[in-house]
Tab-separated table of C-alpha atoms in Angstrom:
chain	number	residue	atom	x	y	z
K	5	UNK	CA	0.118	16.645	-15.317
K	6	UNK	CA	2.133	17.898	-18.282
K	7	UNK	CA	3.077	20.992	-16.255
K	8	UNK	CA	3.865	18.973	-13.140
K	9	UNK	CA	6.320	16.531	-14.735
K	10	UNK	CA	8.965	19.046	-15.880
K	11	UNK	CA	8.659	21.000	-12.630
K	12	UNK	CA	9.024	17.826	-10.558
K	13	UNK	CA	11.977	16.732	-12.696
K	14	UNK	CA	13.674	20.052	-12.040
K	15	UNK	CA	13.049	19.697	-8.299
K	16	UNK	CA	14.559	16.204	-8.271
K	17	UNK	CA	17.635	17.402	-10.169
K	18	UNK	CA	18.151	20.346	-7.816
K	19	UNK	CA	18.024	17.992	-4.821
K	20	UNK	CA	20.407	15.516	-6.442
K	21	UNK	CA	23.146	18.053	-7.293
K	22	UNK	CA	24.492	21.243	-5.732
K	23	UNK	CA	23.784	24.376	-7.779
K	24	UNK	CA	25.990	24.494	-10.859
K	25	UNK	CA	27.367	20.970	-10.353
K	26	UNK	CA	27.588	18.773	-13.469
K	27	UNK	CA	25.139	15.886	-13.847
K	28	UNK	CA	26.521	12.443	-14.633
K	29	UNK	CA	23.491	10.396	-13.627
K	30	UNK	CA	23.094	8.701	-17.018
K	31	UNK	CA	19.939	6.639	-17.426
K	32	UNK	CA	18.748	7.668	-13.958
K	33	UNK	CA	18.217	11.263	-15.133
K	34	UNK	CA	14.559	12.295	-14.876
K	35	UNK	CA	13.221	8.726	-14.934
K	36	UNK	CA	9.432	8.608	-14.483
K	37	UNK	CA	8.712	5.831	-11.975
K	38	UNK	CA	4.979	6.544	-11.722
K	39	UNK	CA	2.545	9.057	-13.208
K	40	UNK	CA	-0.932	8.550	-11.772
K	41	UNK	CA	-3.558	10.895	-10.302
K	42	UNK	CA	-2.611	9.746	-6.796
K	43	UNK	CA	1.175	9.943	-7.254
K	44	UNK	CA	3.769	11.200	-9.716
K	45	UNK	CA	7.282	9.923	-8.969
K	46	UNK	CA	10.534	11.008	-10.623
K	47	UNK	CA	14.033	9.633	-10.058
K	48	UNK	CA	17.191	11.633	-10.645
K	49	UNK	CA	20.373	9.821	-9.667
K	50	UNK	CA	20.050	8.727	-6.065
K	51	UNK	CA	17.053	10.991	-5.366
K	52	UNK	CA	13.345	10.218	-5.787
K	53	UNK	CA	10.798	13.055	-5.803
K	54	UNK	CA	7.150	12.197	-5.199
K	55	UNK	CA	4.195	14.475	-5.862
K	56	UNK	CA	1.347	13.268	-3.661
K	57	UNK	CA	-2.359	13.274	-4.497
K	58	UNK	CA	-4.093	16.652	-4.697
K	59	UNK	CA	-6.297	15.904	-1.686
K	60	UNK	CA	-3.362	15.025	0.579
K	61	UNK	CA	-3.733	16.672	3.988
K	62	UNK	CA	-0.509	18.623	4.709
K	63	UNK	CA	-0.489	18.092	8.495
K	64	UNK	CA	-1.273	14.382	8.210
K	65	UNK	CA	1.446	13.884	5.610
K	66	UNK	CA	3.941	15.702	7.834
K	67	UNK	CA	3.126	13.383	10.756
K	68	UNK	CA	3.497	10.328	8.535
K	69	UNK	CA	6.881	11.579	7.333
K	70	UNK	CA	7.941	12.099	10.949
K	71	UNK	CA	7.011	8.496	11.762
K	72	UNK	CA	9.091	7.226	8.837
K	73	UNK	CA	12.031	9.318	10.005
K	74	UNK	CA	11.712	7.807	13.488
K	75	UNK	CA	11.662	4.211	12.210
K	76	UNK	CA	14.548	4.091	9.687
K	77	UNK	CA	15.105	0.338	10.072
K	78	UNK	CA	11.478	-0.367	9.131
K	79	UNK	CA	10.389	2.475	6.833
K	80	UNK	CA	12.457	4.245	4.213
K	81	UNK	CA	13.262	7.591	5.834
K	82	UNK	CA	12.513	10.771	3.850
K	83	UNK	CA	15.282	13.252	3.162
K	84	UNK	CA	13.113	15.939	4.796
K	85	UNK	CA	10.009	15.726	6.964
K	86	UNK	CA	8.439	18.933	5.613
K	87	UNK	CA	6.608	18.560	2.268
K	88	UNK	CA	7.426	21.056	-0.488
K	89	UNK	CA	4.495	22.740	-2.318
K	90	UNK	CA	4.663	22.454	-6.113
K	91	UNK	CA	1.741	23.694	-8.208
K	92	UNK	CA	-1.286	22.141	-6.477
K	93	UNK	CA	0.624	19.186	-5.014
K	94	UNK	CA	2.841	18.377	-2.040
K	95	UNK	CA	6.262	16.946	-2.896
K	96	UNK	CA	8.528	14.774	-0.757
K	97	UNK	CA	12.095	13.580	-1.406
K	98	UNK	CA	13.531	10.130	-0.734
K	99	UNK	CA	16.704	8.132	-1.294
K	100	UNK	CA	16.407	5.707	-4.181
K	101	UNK	CA	16.045	2.018	-3.405
K	102	UNK	CA	15.895	-1.112	-5.559
K	103	UNK	CA	12.337	-2.470	-5.892
K	104	UNK	CA	11.237	-6.096	-5.791
K	105	UNK	CA	11.909	-7.837	-9.104
K	106	UNK	CA	8.480	-8.438	-10.646
K	107	UNK	CA	9.995	-10.889	-13.146
K	108	UNK	CA	11.342	-13.190	-10.431
K	109	UNK	CA	8.385	-14.189	-8.224
K	110	UNK	CA	10.381	-16.995	-6.623
K	111	UNK	CA	12.668	-14.383	-5.063
K	112	UNK	CA	9.789	-12.432	-3.477
K	113	UNK	CA	10.937	-11.362	0.007
K	114	UNK	CA	7.981	-12.771	1.948
K	115	UNK	CA	9.957	-13.318	5.149
K	116	UNK	CA	11.442	-9.815	5.073
K	117	UNK	CA	8.006	-8.327	4.389
K	118	UNK	CA	6.460	-10.155	7.335
K	119	UNK	CA	9.297	-9.187	9.673
K	120	UNK	CA	9.046	-5.524	8.700
K	121	UNK	CA	5.287	-5.573	9.275
K	122	UNK	CA	5.663	-7.134	12.705
K	123	UNK	CA	8.263	-4.516	13.591
K	124	UNK	CA	5.951	-1.730	12.394
K	125	UNK	CA	2.934	-3.115	14.246
K	126	UNK	CA	4.906	-3.272	17.494
K	127	UNK	CA	6.369	0.241	17.151
K	128	UNK	CA	5.269	3.145	19.300
K	129	UNK	CA	3.714	5.736	16.966
K	130	UNK	CA	4.480	8.832	19.048
K	131	UNK	CA	4.569	11.115	20.809
K	132	UNK	CA	3.814	13.809	18.253
K	133	UNK	CA	2.228	17.267	18.584
K	134	UNK	CA	-0.898	15.933	16.870
K	135	UNK	CA	-2.552	12.487	16.939
K	136	UNK	CA	-1.498	10.101	14.202
K	137	UNK	CA	-4.296	9.775	11.616
K	138	UNK	CA	-6.198	6.583	11.023
K	139	UNK	CA	-4.737	3.998	8.698
K	140	UNK	CA	-6.385	4.603	5.316
K	141	UNK	CA	-6.921	0.998	4.205
K	142	UNK	CA	-10.710	0.927	4.726
K	143	UNK	CA	-11.026	4.398	3.186
K	144	UNK	CA	-9.225	3.192	0.059
K	145	UNK	CA	-11.568	0.207	-0.160
K	146	UNK	CA	-14.554	2.564	0.071
K	147	UNK	CA	-13.071	4.741	-2.662
K	148	UNK	CA	-12.698	1.673	-4.905
K	149	UNK	CA	-16.413	0.976	-4.488
K	150	UNK	CA	-17.215	4.592	-5.401
K	151	UNK	CA	-15.164	4.177	-8.580
K	152	UNK	CA	-16.950	0.918	-9.374
K	153	UNK	CA	-20.352	2.578	-9.101
K	154	UNK	CA	-19.194	5.485	-11.243
K	155	UNK	CA	-17.813	3.192	-13.959
K	156	UNK	CA	-21.255	2.125	-15.146
K	157	UNK	CA	-22.993	-1.243	-15.334
K	158	UNK	CA	-20.971	-4.465	-15.523
K	159	UNK	CA	-22.096	-8.064	-15.133
K	160	UNK	CA	-19.528	-8.738	-12.388
K	161	UNK	CA	-20.347	-5.652	-10.324
K	162	UNK	CA	-23.363	-7.052	-8.444
K	163	UNK	CA	-21.541	-9.813	-6.517
K	164	UNK	CA	-18.758	-7.375	-5.646
K	165	UNK	CA	-21.265	-4.880	-4.251
K	166	UNK	CA	-23.109	-7.635	-2.352
K	167	UNK	CA	-19.847	-8.750	-0.771
K	168	UNK	CA	-19.085	-5.128	0.127
K	169	UNK	CA	-22.412	-4.598	1.890
K	170	UNK	CA	-21.902	-7.813	3.868
K	171	UNK	CA	-18.787	-6.350	5.517
K	172	UNK	CA	-19.023	-4.716	8.961
K	173	UNK	CA	-19.033	-0.894	9.090
K	174	UNK	CA	-15.409	-0.560	10.249
K	175	UNK	CA	-14.151	-2.395	7.134
K	176	UNK	CA	-16.134	0.058	4.974
K	177	UNK	CA	-14.589	3.119	6.732
K	178	UNK	CA	-17.892	3.858	8.459
K	179	UNK	CA	-16.709	3.206	12.047
K	180	UNK	CA	-13.441	2.898	13.996
K	181	UNK	CA	-11.553	-0.384	13.726
K	182	UNK	CA	-12.059	-2.813	16.634
K	183	UNK	CA	-9.362	-3.680	19.130
K	184	UNK	CA	-6.386	-1.676	20.340
K	185	UNK	CA	-5.004	0.510	17.542
K	186	UNK	CA	-1.571	-0.338	16.155
K	187	UNK	CA	0.721	1.451	13.757
K	188	UNK	CA	-0.132	0.107	10.283
K	189	UNK	CA	1.127	0.596	6.734
K	190	UNK	CA	-2.347	0.634	5.200
K	191	UNK	CA	-1.520	-0.508	1.651
K	192	UNK	CA	0.871	-3.428	1.917
K	193	UNK	CA	1.968	-5.295	-1.213
K	194	UNK	CA	5.347	-6.292	-2.628
K	195	UNK	CA	5.563	-3.055	-4.602
K	196	UNK	CA	5.867	-1.272	-1.253
K	197	UNK	CA	9.366	-2.604	-0.553
K	198	UNK	CA	12.774	-1.442	-1.692
K	199	UNK	CA	16.244	-2.744	-0.978
K	200	UNK	CA	18.568	-0.170	0.565
K	201	UNK	CA	22.230	0.102	-0.514
K	202	UNK	CA	23.248	-2.000	2.515
K	203	UNK	CA	21.040	-4.852	1.272
K	204	UNK	CA	18.227	-4.535	3.807
K	205	UNK	CA	14.581	-4.326	2.796
K	206	UNK	CA	12.474	-1.345	3.869
K	207	UNK	CA	8.807	-0.418	3.527
K	208	UNK	CA	7.957	2.623	1.402
K	209	UNK	CA	4.920	4.832	0.704
K	210	UNK	CA	3.549	6.416	3.877
K	211	UNK	CA	0.417	7.919	2.315
K	212	UNK	CA	-1.863	5.418	4.067
K	213	UNK	CA	0.186	4.990	7.255
K	214	UNK	CA	-1.725	5.371	10.498
K	215	UNK	CA	-3.294	3.605	13.446
K	216	UNK	CA	-5.796	0.799	13.015
K	217	UNK	CA	-6.206	-2.960	12.869
K	218	UNK	CA	-2.821	-4.543	11.976
K	219	UNK	CA	-4.599	-7.491	10.345
K	220	UNK	CA	-5.323	-5.160	7.422
K	221	UNK	CA	-1.633	-5.244	6.469
K	222	UNK	CA	-1.767	-9.046	6.196
K	223	UNK	CA	-5.046	-8.995	4.303
K	224	UNK	CA	-3.784	-8.712	0.732
K	225	UNK	CA	-1.541	-11.820	0.799
K	226	UNK	CA	-4.245	-13.582	2.822
K	227	UNK	CA	-6.820	-12.707	0.154
K	228	UNK	CA	-4.492	-13.861	-2.638
K	229	UNK	CA	-4.005	-17.158	-0.828
K	230	UNK	CA	-7.742	-17.598	-0.278
K	231	UNK	CA	-8.430	-16.862	-3.963
K	232	UNK	CA	-5.754	-19.304	-5.151
K	233	UNK	CA	-3.450	-16.536	-6.412
K	234	UNK	CA	-0.695	-17.118	-3.825
K	235	UNK	CA	0.839	-20.549	-3.360
K	236	UNK	CA	0.239	-22.185	0.049
K	237	UNK	CA	3.974	-22.482	0.706
K	238	UNK	CA	4.474	-18.735	0.123
K	239	UNK	CA	1.585	-17.876	2.407
K	240	UNK	CA	3.036	-20.194	5.067
K	241	UNK	CA	6.471	-18.569	4.769
K	242	UNK	CA	4.913	-15.145	5.209
K	243	UNK	CA	2.681	-16.108	8.143
K	244	UNK	CA	5.393	-18.085	9.955
K	245	UNK	CA	7.858	-15.197	9.632
K	246	UNK	CA	5.284	-12.737	10.979
K	247	UNK	CA	4.621	-14.950	13.972
K	248	UNK	CA	8.330	-15.524	14.565
K	249	UNK	CA	8.769	-11.745	14.747
K	250	UNK	CA	5.939	-11.564	17.324
K	251	UNK	CA	3.520	-9.746	15.063
K	252	UNK	CA	0.342	-8.895	17.015
K	253	UNK	CA	-2.231	-9.252	14.214
K	254	UNK	CA	-2.629	-13.033	14.595
K	255	UNK	CA	-2.236	-15.484	17.516
K	256	UNK	CA	1.408	-16.319	18.133
K	257	UNK	CA	0.709	-19.823	19.442
K	258	UNK	CA	-0.134	-21.338	16.073
K	259	UNK	CA	-3.893	-20.989	16.501
K	260	UNK	CA	-6.070	-20.440	13.451
K	261	UNK	CA	-5.283	-16.924	12.090
K	262	UNK	CA	-8.461	-16.613	10.022
K	263	UNK	CA	-10.785	-15.221	12.707
K	264	UNK	CA	-8.473	-12.184	12.745
K	265	UNK	CA	-7.813	-12.062	9.001
K	266	UNK	CA	-11.191	-12.971	7.505
K	267	UNK	CA	-12.851	-9.536	7.435
K	268	UNK	CA	-9.786	-7.598	6.181
K	269	UNK	CA	-9.092	-10.285	3.567
K	270	UNK	CA	-12.690	-10.062	2.333
K	271	UNK	CA	-12.439	-6.270	2.175
K	272	UNK	CA	-9.194	-6.390	0.169
K	273	UNK	CA	-10.709	-8.961	-2.193
K	274	UNK	CA	-13.676	-6.660	-2.792
K	275	UNK	CA	-11.413	-3.645	-3.285
K	276	UNK	CA	-9.164	-5.435	-5.765
K	277	UNK	CA	-12.096	-6.879	-7.684
K	278	UNK	CA	-13.787	-3.465	-7.862
K	279	UNK	CA	-10.683	-1.816	-9.294
K	280	UNK	CA	-10.237	-4.686	-11.755
K	281	UNK	CA	-13.741	-4.107	-13.096
K	282	UNK	CA	-13.113	-0.341	-13.325
K	283	UNK	CA	-9.992	-0.987	-15.427
K	284	UNK	CA	-11.788	-3.506	-17.636
K	285	UNK	CA	-14.647	-1.087	-18.288
K	286	UNK	CA	-12.241	1.736	-19.117
K	287	UNK	CA	-10.361	-0.494	-21.573
K	288	UNK	CA	-13.584	-2.011	-22.976
K	289	UNK	CA	-12.266	-5.540	-22.494
K	290	UNK	CA	-13.391	-8.686	-20.649
K	291	UNK	CA	-11.962	-9.604	-17.262
K	292	UNK	CA	-8.773	-11.634	-17.411
K	293	UNK	CA	-8.266	-14.890	-15.494
K	294	UNK	CA	-6.975	-13.271	-12.292
K	295	UNK	CA	-9.680	-10.589	-12.311
K	296	UNK	CA	-12.352	-13.225	-12.841
K	297	UNK	CA	-10.971	-15.230	-9.902
K	298	UNK	CA	-11.370	-12.174	-7.686
K	299	UNK	CA	-14.956	-11.485	-8.746
K	300	UNK	CA	-15.793	-15.202	-8.351
K	301	UNK	CA	-14.436	-15.000	-4.808
K	302	UNK	CA	-16.711	-12.032	-4.141
K	303	UNK	CA	-19.657	-14.040	-5.428
K	304	UNK	CA	-18.815	-16.888	-3.035
K	305	UNK	CA	-18.395	-14.443	-0.165
K	306	UNK	CA	-21.739	-12.777	-0.830
K	307	UNK	CA	-23.482	-16.165	-0.661
K	308	UNK	CA	-21.865	-17.198	2.628
């Protein structure tokens, strides 16, 4: 990672300025936005360079970039649709956008998020030379369980694993998702939105984009609501906006959405709880209040 950061910083700078041009980007010079095993992200001026995970499939990433380029009013479009090799990673370049303000939860753009999702779910994903890959939401949940098992024993792990085994195979990435496949984001949360210079919100991060059950993209806010972590009025704003935009994941006539959302919401609860335990074990600390609420929800799920 220490070798990657300066190389990625240099790539971002070269994309932001013509050769030999002076740099007057100020505080936005070589800003590290993320530095994790699955993504290293550098900003230089109005350019963001992202080094994707080492196991990223080049052809699948290229198709996902092409989809983003085709849907510029829904997804932030990349500057190029061909990834650039750098060391053992693939790098993509993006225009910089303003993220959601984490310190102002009352201003969370729930309506915009729901409208963007509905637009994505109704979009035609092709045609492309190769089939669009599956949405990676269930695969990420399965990976979280692998990390939980590898983290070692923990008192909260058993109910999480019981809740995991109670899920149907498709939610554990062991079978195709039911129903007609739709274009899905695969890892939807408020950190996956940025505001463009014209003031519109756009979805970012195409690493998990693909075809699957669109209910998965509603599952995280649904799980937060079910666990008491999202206020009922915020959940209602989100759900009403999705329905108003004719999102296909839930009935549009006001019927109960939970038959469609229940399994994905359970899977996202298990995934989030598993990762919370992994982090707590690594830091040698007890679960905090939110993490405990998630594991308690898994315990209730495993008994139902």
